[in-house]
PDB file of C-alpha atoms in Angstrom:
ATOM      1  CA  GLY C   1      73.631  82.581  17.356  1.00  0.00           C
ATOM      2  CA  ILE C   2      73.293  79.813  19.941  1.00  0.00           C
ATOM      3  CA  ILE C   3      75.404  78.797  22.919  1.00  0.00           C
ATOM      4  CA  LYS C   4      75.736  75.195  24.066  1.00  0.00           C
ATOM      5  CA  ILE C   5      76.887  74.326  27.554  1.00  0.00           C
ATOM      6  CA  TRP C   6      78.690  71.055  28.216  1.00  0.00           C
ATOM      7  CA  ASN C   7      80.016  69.413  31.347  1.00  0.00           C
ATOM      8  CA  ALA C   8      83.772  69.798  30.903  1.00  0.00           C
ATOM      9  CA  ASN C   9      84.513  66.728  33.035  1.00  0.00           C
ATOM     10  CA  THR C  10      82.107  64.255  31.423  1.00  0.00           C
ATOM     11  CA  GLY C  11      81.499  65.821  28.010  1.00  0.00           C
ATOM     12  CA  GLN C  12      77.759  65.606  28.653  1.00  0.00           C
ATOM     13  CA  TYR C  13      75.581  68.181  26.886  1.00  0.00           C
ATOM     14  CA  LEU C  14      73.686  70.292  29.456  1.00  0.00           C
ATOM     15  CA  LYS C  15      71.722  73.061  27.711  1.00  0.00           C
ATOM     16  CA  THR C  16      71.376  75.456  24.801  1.00  0.00           C
ATOM     17  CA  LEU C  17      71.071  79.222  25.231  1.00  0.00           C
ATOM     18  CA  CYS C  18      69.175  81.029  22.479  1.00  0.00           C
ATOM     19  CA  GLY C  19      68.927  84.787  22.198  1.00  0.00           C
ATOM     20  CA  HIS C  20      71.347  86.118  19.605  1.00  0.00           C
ATOM     21  CA  SER C  21      70.359  86.482  15.959  1.00  0.00           C
ATOM     22  CA  ARG C  22      73.891  86.536  14.514  1.00  0.00           C
ATOM     23  CA  LEU C  23      77.393  85.204  15.099  1.00  0.00           C
ATOM     24  CA  ILE C  24      78.635  85.091  18.694  1.00  0.00           C
ATOM     25  CA  HIS C  25      82.249  86.254  18.917  1.00  0.00           C
ATOM     26  CA  SER C  26      83.022  86.051  22.619  1.00  0.00           C
ATOM     27  CA  LEU C  27      81.890  84.349  25.834  1.00  0.00           C
ATOM     28  CA  ALA C  28      83.044  84.617  29.433  1.00  0.00           C
ATOM     29  CA  PHE C  29      81.955  83.262  32.796  1.00  0.00           C
ATOM     30  CA  SER C  30      81.577  85.595  35.753  1.00  0.00           C
ATOM     31  CA  PRO C  31      84.227  85.003  38.436  1.00  0.00           C
ATOM     32  CA  ASP C  32      81.746  83.093  40.611  1.00  0.00           C
ATOM     33  CA  GLY C  33      80.511  80.999  37.660  1.00  0.00           C
ATOM     34  CA  SER C  34      76.877  82.024  38.089  1.00  0.00           C
ATOM     35  CA  ARG C  35      76.606  84.095  34.883  1.00  0.00           C
ATOM     36  CA  ILE C  36      77.825  83.979  31.303  1.00  0.00           C
ATOM     37  CA  VAL C  37      78.286  87.049  29.106  1.00  0.00           C
ATOM     38  CA  SER C  38      78.147  86.766  25.305  1.00  0.00           C
ATOM     39  CA  GLY C  39      79.021  89.333  22.636  1.00  0.00           C
ATOM     40  CA  SER C  40      77.533  89.103  19.152  1.00  0.00           C
ATOM     41  CA  SER C  41      77.446  90.651  15.682  1.00  0.00           C
ATOM     42  CA  ASP C  42      73.769  91.398  16.313  1.00  0.00           C
ATOM     43  CA  ASN C  43      74.847  94.527  18.285  1.00  0.00           C
ATOM     44  CA  THR C  44      73.948  92.976  21.638  1.00  0.00           C
ATOM     45  CA  ILE C  45      75.597  91.574  24.713  1.00  0.00           C
ATOM     46  CA  ASN C  46      73.562  89.036  26.669  1.00  0.00           C
ATOM     47  CA  ILE C  47      74.045  88.156  30.313  1.00  0.00           C
ATOM     48  CA  TRP C  48      72.855  84.638  31.081  1.00  0.00           C
ATOM     49  CA  ASN C  49      72.106  82.666  34.236  1.00  0.00           C
ATOM     50  CA  ALA C  50      74.630  79.822  33.933  1.00  0.00           C
ATOM     51  CA  ASN C  51      72.455  77.424  35.936  1.00  0.00           C
ATOM     52  CA  THR C  52      69.054  77.931  34.318  1.00  0.00           C
ATOM     53  CA  GLY C  53      70.183  79.157  30.893  1.00  0.00           C
ATOM     54  CA  GLY C  54      67.802  82.121  31.051  1.00  0.00           C
ATOM     55  CA  CYS C  55      68.802  85.498  29.650  1.00  0.00           C
ATOM     56  CA  ILE C  56      69.050  87.926  32.575  1.00  0.00           C
ATOM     57  CA  LYS C  57      69.721  91.078  30.580  1.00  0.00           C
ATOM     58  CA  THR C  58      70.422  92.259  27.038  1.00  0.00           C
ATOM     59  CA  LEU C  59      72.753  95.208  26.527  1.00  0.00           C
ATOM     60  CA  LYS C  60      72.317  97.017  23.229  1.00  0.00           C
ATOM     61  CA  GLY C  61      75.087  98.743  21.346  1.00  0.00           C
ATOM     62  CA  ASP C  62      74.949 101.475  18.758  1.00  0.00           C
ATOM     63  CA  ASN C  63      75.896  99.673  15.570  1.00  0.00           C
ATOM     64  CA  ASP C  64      78.397  97.595  17.562  1.00  0.00           C
ATOM     65  CA  ARG C  65      79.566  94.146  16.606  1.00  0.00           C
ATOM     66  CA  PHE C  66      80.873  92.944  19.922  1.00  0.00           C
ATOM     67  CA  TYR C  67      84.099  91.010  19.309  1.00  0.00           C
ATOM     68  CA  SER C  68      85.164  90.624  22.924  1.00  0.00           C
ATOM     69  CA  VAL C  69      83.520  90.654  26.354  1.00  0.00           C
ATOM     70  CA  ALA C  70      84.892  90.014  29.846  1.00  0.00           C
ATOM     71  CA  PHE C  71      83.745  90.332  33.439  1.00  0.00           C
ATOM     72  CA  SER C  72      85.664  92.366  35.978  1.00  0.00           C
ATOM     73  CA  PRO C  73      87.317  90.300  38.741  1.00  0.00           C
ATOM     74  CA  ASP C  74      84.492  91.115  41.178  1.00  0.00           C
ATOM     75  CA  GLY C  75      81.776  90.462  38.572  1.00  0.00           C
ATOM     76  CA  SER C  76      80.261  93.925  38.905  1.00  0.00           C
ATOM     77  CA  ARG C  77      81.306  95.213  35.463  1.00  0.00           C
ATOM     78  CA  ILE C  78      81.656  93.967  31.908  1.00  0.00           C
ATOM     79  CA  VAL C  79      84.095  95.362  29.364  1.00  0.00           C
ATOM     80  CA  SER C  80      83.360  95.060  25.643  1.00  0.00           C
ATOM     81  CA  GLY C  81      85.376  95.673  22.493  1.00  0.00           C
ATOM     82  CA  SER C  82      83.670  96.129  19.154  1.00  0.00           C
ATOM     83  CA  LYS C  83      83.926  96.688  15.421  1.00  0.00           C
ATOM     84  CA  ASN C  84      83.171 100.390  15.822  1.00  0.00           C
ATOM     85  CA  GLU C  85      86.551 101.013  17.536  1.00  0.00           C
ATOM     86  CA  ILE C  86      84.885 101.558  20.911  1.00  0.00           C
ATOM     87  CA  ILE C  87      85.437  99.954  24.301  1.00  0.00           C
ATOM     88  CA  LYS C  88      82.591 100.162  26.785  1.00  0.00           C
ATOM     89  CA  ILE C  89      82.448  99.355  30.462  1.00  0.00           C
ATOM     90  CA  TRP C  90      78.992  98.266  31.575  1.00  0.00           C
ATOM     91  CA  ASP C  91      77.376  97.796  34.980  1.00  0.00           C
ATOM     92  CA  ALA C  92      76.784  94.011  35.025  1.00  0.00           C
ATOM     93  CA  ASN C  93      73.705  94.371  37.240  1.00  0.00           C
ATOM     94  CA  THR C  94      71.847  97.287  35.637  1.00  0.00           C
ATOM     95  CA  GLY C  95      73.158  96.916  32.083  1.00  0.00           C
ATOM     96  CA  GLN C  96      73.977 100.618  31.871  1.00  0.00           C
ATOM     97  CA  CYS C  97      77.082 101.785  30.022  1.00  0.00           C
ATOM     98  CA  ILE C  98      79.165 103.522  32.684  1.00  0.00           C
ATOM     99  CA  LYS C  99      82.252 104.408  30.647  1.00  0.00           C
ATOM    100  CA  THR C 100      83.225 104.656  26.975  1.00  0.00           C
ATOM    101  CA  LEU C 101      86.903 104.374  26.082  1.00  0.00           C
ATOM    102  CA  GLU C 102      87.833 105.907  22.743  1.00  0.00           C
ATOM    103  CA  GLY C 103      91.249 105.870  21.106  1.00  0.00           C
ATOM    104  CA  HIS C 104      91.473 102.917  18.725  1.00  0.00           C
ATOM    105  CA  THR C 105      91.107 103.592  15.002  1.00  0.00           C
ATOM    106  CA  ASP C 106      90.063 100.082  13.923  1.00  0.00           C
ATOM    107  CA  ASP C 107      88.167  97.054  15.251  1.00  0.00           C
ATOM    108  CA  VAL C 108      88.839  96.162  18.891  1.00  0.00           C
ATOM    109  CA  TYR C 109      89.368  92.392  18.921  1.00  0.00           C
ATOM    110  CA  SER C 110      90.067  91.601  22.551  1.00  0.00           C
ATOM    111  CA  VAL C 111      89.636  93.241  25.969  1.00  0.00           C
ATOM    112  CA  ALA C 112      90.407  92.182  29.529  1.00  0.00           C
ATOM    113  CA  PHE C 113      90.464  93.575  33.056  1.00  0.00           C
ATOM    114  CA  ASN C 114      93.577  93.286  35.189  1.00  0.00           C
ATOM    115  CA  PRO C 115      93.229  91.159  38.363  1.00  0.00           C
ATOM    116  CA  ASP C 116      92.131  94.044  40.627  1.00  0.00           C
ATOM    117  CA  GLY C 117      89.780  95.584  38.033  1.00  0.00           C
ATOM    118  CA  SER C 118      91.573  98.938  37.973  1.00  0.00           C
ATOM    119  CA  ARG C 119      92.829  98.642  34.390  1.00  0.00           C
ATOM    120  CA  VAL C 120      91.648  97.362  31.034  1.00  0.00           C
ATOM    121  CA  VAL C 121      93.847  96.154  28.190  1.00  0.00           C
ATOM    122  CA  SER C 122      92.601  96.227  24.593  1.00  0.00           C
ATOM    123  CA  CYS C 123      94.006  95.467  21.156  1.00  0.00           C
ATOM    124  CA  SER C 124      93.528  96.466  17.543  1.00  0.00           C
ATOM    125  CA  GLY C 125      95.674  97.809  14.733  1.00  0.00           C
ATOM    126  CA  ILE C 126      96.365 100.842  12.567  1.00  0.00           C
ATOM    127  CA  ARG C 127      96.254 100.592   8.779  1.00  0.00           C
ATOM    128  CA  SER C 128      98.987 102.656   7.163  1.00  0.00           C
ATOM    129  CA  ASN C 129     100.413 102.584   3.609  1.00  0.00           C
ATOM    130  CA  ASN C 130      99.299  99.016   2.799  1.00  0.00           C
ATOM    131  CA  SER C 131     100.588  97.717   6.120  1.00  0.00           C
ATOM    132  CA  VAL C 132      99.258  97.332   9.642  1.00  0.00           C
ATOM    133  CA  ILE C 133     100.784  98.180  12.991  1.00  0.00           C
ATOM    134  CA  GLY C 134      99.414  96.158  15.900  1.00  0.00           C
ATOM    135  CA  ILE C 135      98.130  98.264  18.776  1.00  0.00           C
ATOM    136  CA  ILE C 136      97.695  97.453  22.468  1.00  0.00           C
ATOM    137  CA  LYS C 137      96.256 100.041  24.837  1.00  0.00           C
ATOM    138  CA  ILE C 138      96.188 100.039  28.626  1.00  0.00           C
ATOM    139  CA  TRP C 139      93.379 102.071  30.199  1.00  0.00           C
ATOM    140  CA  ASP C 140      92.449 103.290  33.658  1.00  0.00           C
ATOM    141  CA  ALA C 141      89.119 101.510  34.168  1.00  0.00           C
ATOM    142  CA  ASN C 142      87.770 104.227  36.477  1.00  0.00           C
ATOM    143  CA  THR C 143      88.669 107.384  34.553  1.00  0.00           C
ATOM    144  CA  GLY C 144      88.732 105.927  31.020  1.00  0.00           C
ATOM    145  CA  LYS C 145      92.123 107.538  30.378  1.00  0.00           C
ATOM    146  CA  CYS C 146      94.570 105.717  28.082  1.00  0.00           C
ATOM    147  CA  LEU C 147      97.689 105.130  30.167  1.00  0.00           C
ATOM    148  CA  LYS C 148      99.931 103.526  27.557  1.00  0.00           C
ATOM    149  CA  THR C 149      99.985 102.443  23.908  1.00  0.00           C
ATOM    150  CA  LEU C 150     102.209  99.583  22.740  1.00  0.00           C
ATOM    151  CA  GLU C 151     103.036  99.257  19.011  1.00  0.00           C
ATOM    152  CA  GLU C 152     105.414  96.330  18.500  1.00  0.00           C
ATOM    153  CA  HIS C 153     103.363  93.868  16.388  1.00  0.00           C
ATOM    154  CA  SER C 154     103.459  94.077  12.585  1.00  0.00           C
ATOM    155  CA  ASP C 155      99.792  93.115  12.072  1.00  0.00           C
ATOM    156  CA  PHE C 156      96.499  93.296  13.962  1.00  0.00           C
ATOM    157  CA  VAL C 157      96.650  92.178  17.566  1.00  0.00           C
ATOM    158  CA  VAL C 158      93.756  89.767  18.045  1.00  0.00           C
ATOM    159  CA  TYR C 159      94.131  88.691  21.685  1.00  0.00           C
ATOM    160  CA  VAL C 160      95.320  90.245  24.940  1.00  0.00           C
ATOM    161  CA  SER C 161      95.173  89.078  28.539  1.00  0.00           C
ATOM    162  CA  TYR C 162      96.658  89.896  31.929  1.00  0.00           C
ATOM    163  CA  SER C 163      98.647  87.377  33.957  1.00  0.00           C
ATOM    164  CA  PRO C 164      96.981  86.280  37.229  1.00  0.00           C
ATOM    165  CA  ASP C 165      99.251  88.600  39.257  1.00  0.00           C
ATOM    166  CA  GLY C 166      98.619  91.574  36.924  1.00  0.00           C
ATOM    167  CA  THR C 167     102.296  92.279  36.227  1.00  0.00           C
ATOM    168  CA  THR C 168     102.364  90.899  32.690  1.00  0.00           C
ATOM    169  CA  ILE C 169     100.274  91.172  29.535  1.00  0.00           C
ATOM    170  CA  VAL C 170     100.334  88.592  26.748  1.00  0.00           C
ATOM    171  CA  SER C 171      99.348  89.492  23.196  1.00  0.00           C
ATOM    172  CA  GLY C 172      98.764  87.402  20.097  1.00  0.00           C
ATOM    173  CA  SER C 173      98.879  88.895  16.621  1.00  0.00           C
ATOM    174  CA  ALA C 174      97.987  88.054  13.039  1.00  0.00           C
ATOM    175  CA  ASP C 175     101.720  88.536  12.394  1.00  0.00           C
ATOM    176  CA  GLY C 176     102.200  85.056  13.884  1.00  0.00           C
ATOM    177  CA  THR C 177     103.844  86.215  17.100  1.00  0.00           C
ATOM    178  CA  ILE C 178     102.982  86.139  20.757  1.00  0.00           C
ATOM    179  CA  LYS C 179     104.558  88.815  22.926  1.00  0.00           C
ATOM    180  CA  ILE C 180     104.830  89.095  26.687  1.00  0.00           C
ATOM    181  CA  TRP C 181     104.908  92.598  28.132  1.00  0.00           C
ATOM    182  CA  GLY C 182     105.748  93.974  31.564  1.00  0.00           C
ATOM    183  CA  GLU C 183     102.753  96.026  32.680  1.00  0.00           C
ATOM    184  CA  GLU C 184     104.779  99.033  33.804  1.00  0.00           C
TER     185      GLU C 184
END
């Protein structure tokens, strides 16, 4: 439940952030590098001051184990994916949940905004007859509507991300494959 910050250039230890009581699954810096967001099995998301190490805000879920967290490109929102099949978009300043995206039927392992913040990509899987189909969903970040579902992996999809230009999505699956998708 602790976070350690190191200087990536020198390897020097800088500080420890304490505030979670269970396993931390995901961390992300804000685009300007001033904040860090962490998602934990303790049903909380913490927003930290990257310079001082102080916890700015704690966001509480409803029986959520937060597996993935990410800042929007402008740093104003945070998207989270959790064990309870739910994706939430939070106001990064107030900590209020501003949108809930529902449509997955199993744990949501990874979430990410596209480069302009208008879409969110998420991943999970569907258990069916002793097998799993990997699921990727693309969402409108403003309306919460699911725009597209991709089902090409043969096991849980555990990581998704947008390319820097937003035209491509990459996914990694427990089936041992990495796939690259055109966004449209």
